[in-house]
Amino acid sequence: MRRLTTPSGDAYYLKMLEPSADEIRDWGNSVMQVVADYFGELRIRTVYRQMSSREIRDRLDAALPTKGIDFDALLKVFRETVIPFSRQNAHPRMFGYVQSPGTPVAAFADLLASTLNANLTVWRSAPAPVEMERLTIDWIRQILGFNAEAGGLFVSGGSMANLAAIAAARQARNSSSGRLRIYASSETHFSIAKAAVLLGIGRENVRHVPVDKRFRIRVDDLVAKITADLGAGNVPFCVVANAGTVNTGAVDPLAEIREIADRFKLWMHVDGSYGAFAVLAESARELFAGIERADSVALDPHKWLYLPMDVGCVIYRDPEIARAAFAHEAEYTRIIGEEADEAFAFWDYGPELSRRFRALKVWMLLKGVGLDSLSEAIESNLACARYFESMVRGSDDFEMIAPVELSIFCFRHVPAELRRESPQAIDAFNERLLIALQRDGSSYLSNATIGGRFALRGCVLNYRTTLHDMDILLDDLRRVARSLPSST
Ligand SMILES: Cc1ncc(COP(=O)(O)O)c(C=O)c1O
């Protein structure tokens, strides 16, 4: 332990800031024990437990810490309070939202990335990490089937990727006159409208297009809306296609949308935050035909590449347009004395300046696991959702509310005694069932509103999930439902 002296002569210790190599090893051993136990005990944990904010606050010492405590005491709080009072996102029956499980190799990658603490602003600030990001971005480009000129970068998530892409789309149109208009299906994630607000385009200029029975954008309506807007003097500039909607997993007809975008000279952005990596699965690949001709794609390695938060990604077909949108000359960012490859700056292609080394976990995952195994894992997730759909369709007490397109399944429970009740009573019952299921803890679903009706919604996004877990989910629902009164 190092003992230092302040300018006034007082001694203080840097133990926590600068432990010795032996101390680091000791801390590391304790942390590894927690990590190994955590992953080893996942299946015997509940996904969630009933808890309150008060209960958690009572366990955390709220006093402003003037004097430090030792590492074991910090780890104890993580082990005894943070872990048990969290939702266990890595659990095989965590079906809520679009939640990746994470994976040990990536947890270690995050530790290593924070150890190096590289700042991926520009090549000279982090030469090897920047090369690793360029390499992994290029792998993702190849996975999507883009041409060699396409490129992009990692961002915090799908919302930020959508924002960056729409900023580039606006730059491509470069119009200061008239009302800019974006088109997207009514099922599109709210991050698109949010991007329009943040970019000053305005929420009201996002035109929502109705969907067909499979919740895909209706292209006839899309064309009608664009034509009407042109006639009214508005400026259509961008169409957003979904490659996996958040509600039902619908994939819009990408090739057709490309044709429409070409006809009307629109930027085509694909929001593949949830679904785009399913292009790796043989049985789903066809749905994504045309994605490689989009002008930009948002996709989230922290969803279907199973990586822990946070890592989103935006790919531009022509990165130079993004550069025109984001490059900003400032003396403190001027690159001096570097040429070509070494003058590369990520800040020219996205909204952030300081950026963590997200590429390391992407690289360790892709290189360590390999595409063959990842494709199999995604294929198995799709199979779980399809199996669940077949069980629901074969039952007389559950019904599907939307077809399964990828790994999302939307359905509801309608036990015999509820069949004659009003739609509102069935919605209310399912809402109570959802809350009771979450509190029960064996399986976790979230919800969606589909055609105005309440839906139980699950998303299989975990390589641990098996067909047997889908059986357990249905059993859990029936068991929990029996404990509920059937009407409100
Ligand atoms: C289709 C879609 N787009 C965008 C997002 C936003 O992604 P993020 O949460 O990474 O910002 C999500 C999140 O679930 C999504 O499902």
Short mmCIF file of N, CA and C and ligand atoms in Angstrom, two decimals, residues 97-98 156-160 162 189 191 242 244-246 271-275 300 302-303 312, ligand 1:
data_model
loop_
_atom_site.label_atom_id
_atom_site.label_comp_id
_atom_site.label_asym_id
_atom_site.label_seq_id
_atom_site.Cartn_x
_atom_site.Cartn_y
_atom_site.Cartn_z
N TYR A 97 -39.35 -7.75 -23.01
CA TYR A 97 -38.73 -6.69 -23.84
C TYR A 97 -37.86 -7.29 -24.95
N VAL A 98 -36.69 -6.68 -25.18
CA VAL A 98 -35.73 -7.25 -26.14
C VAL A 98 -34.42 -7.28 -25.36
N SER A 156 -24.19 3.80 -28.49
CA SER A 156 -24.67 3.23 -27.23
C SER A 156 -25.80 2.22 -27.42
N GLY A 157 -26.57 2.35 -28.50
CA GLY A 157 -27.67 1.42 -28.70
C GLY A 157 -28.46 1.76 -29.95
N GLY A 158 -29.59 1.08 -30.11
CA GLY A 158 -30.40 1.25 -31.31
C GLY A 158 -30.95 2.67 -31.44
N SER A 159 -31.33 3.28 -30.33
CA SER A 159 -31.90 4.63 -30.39
C SER A 159 -30.87 5.60 -30.96
N MET A 160 -29.65 5.49 -30.50
CA MET A 160 -28.59 6.37 -30.98
C MET A 160 -28.23 6.05 -32.43
N ASN A 162 -30.34 4.91 -34.68
CA ASN A 162 -31.42 5.49 -35.49
C ASN A 162 -31.23 7.00 -35.62
N HIS A 189 -40.54 1.62 -33.81
CA HIS A 189 -40.08 1.95 -32.45
C HIS A 189 -40.07 3.46 -32.24
N SER A 191 -38.08 5.38 -30.98
CA SER A 191 -36.81 6.10 -31.12
C SER A 191 -36.73 6.84 -32.46
N ASN A 242 -38.66 -1.56 -41.09
CA ASN A 242 -38.34 -2.36 -39.89
C ASN A 242 -37.80 -3.73 -40.27
N GLY A 244 -37.68 -6.36 -37.99
CA GLY A 244 -38.00 -6.88 -36.66
C GLY A 244 -38.60 -5.78 -35.80
N THR A 245 -39.93 -5.66 -35.83
CA THR A 245 -40.55 -4.63 -34.98
C THR A 245 -40.51 -5.08 -33.53
N VAL A 246 -40.56 -4.11 -32.65
CA VAL A 246 -40.44 -4.43 -31.23
C VAL A 246 -41.67 -5.15 -30.70
N ASP A 271 -34.41 -0.10 -39.51
CA ASP A 271 -34.22 -0.30 -38.07
C ASP A 271 -34.19 -1.80 -37.80
N GLY A 272 -32.98 -2.32 -37.71
CA GLY A 272 -32.81 -3.75 -37.42
C GLY A 272 -32.29 -3.95 -36.01
N SER A 273 -32.59 -2.99 -35.13
CA SER A 273 -32.04 -3.05 -33.76
C SER A 273 -32.32 -4.39 -33.10
N TYR A 274 -33.57 -4.83 -33.21
CA TYR A 274 -33.88 -6.14 -32.65
C TYR A 274 -33.52 -7.27 -33.61
N GLY A 275 -33.97 -7.16 -34.88
CA GLY A 275 -34.00 -8.37 -35.71
C GLY A 275 -32.86 -8.63 -36.65
N ASP A 300 -28.30 -3.84 -33.12
CA ASP A 300 -27.84 -3.83 -31.74
C ASP A 300 -27.12 -5.13 -31.37
N HIS A 302 -26.03 -5.54 -28.64
CA HIS A 302 -26.48 -5.83 -27.27
C HIS A 302 -27.91 -6.37 -27.24
N LYS A 303 -28.38 -6.82 -28.38
CA LYS A 303 -29.63 -7.58 -28.40
C LYS A 303 -29.30 -9.00 -28.92
N GLY A 312 -24.57 -0.55 -29.57
CA GLY A 312 -25.41 -0.48 -30.77
C GLY A 312 -24.49 -0.22 -31.95
C1 LIG B 1 -36.93 -2.20 -33.13
C2 LIG B 1 -36.18 -1.42 -32.10
N1 LIG B 1 -35.61 -0.25 -32.44
C3 LIG B 1 -34.91 0.49 -31.55
C4 LIG B 1 -34.77 0.08 -30.25
C5 LIG B 1 -33.98 0.92 -29.29
O1 LIG B 1 -32.79 0.27 -28.98
P1 LIG B 1 -31.92 0.69 -27.67
O2 LIG B 1 -32.74 0.25 -26.50
O3 LIG B 1 -30.67 -0.09 -27.85
O4 LIG B 1 -31.73 2.16 -27.73
C6 LIG B 1 -35.36 -1.12 -29.85
C7 LIG B 1 -35.28 -1.58 -28.44
O5 LIG B 1 -35.84 -2.55 -28.05
C8 LIG B 1 -36.06 -1.89 -30.79
O6 LIG B 1 -36.63 -3.08 -30.46
#
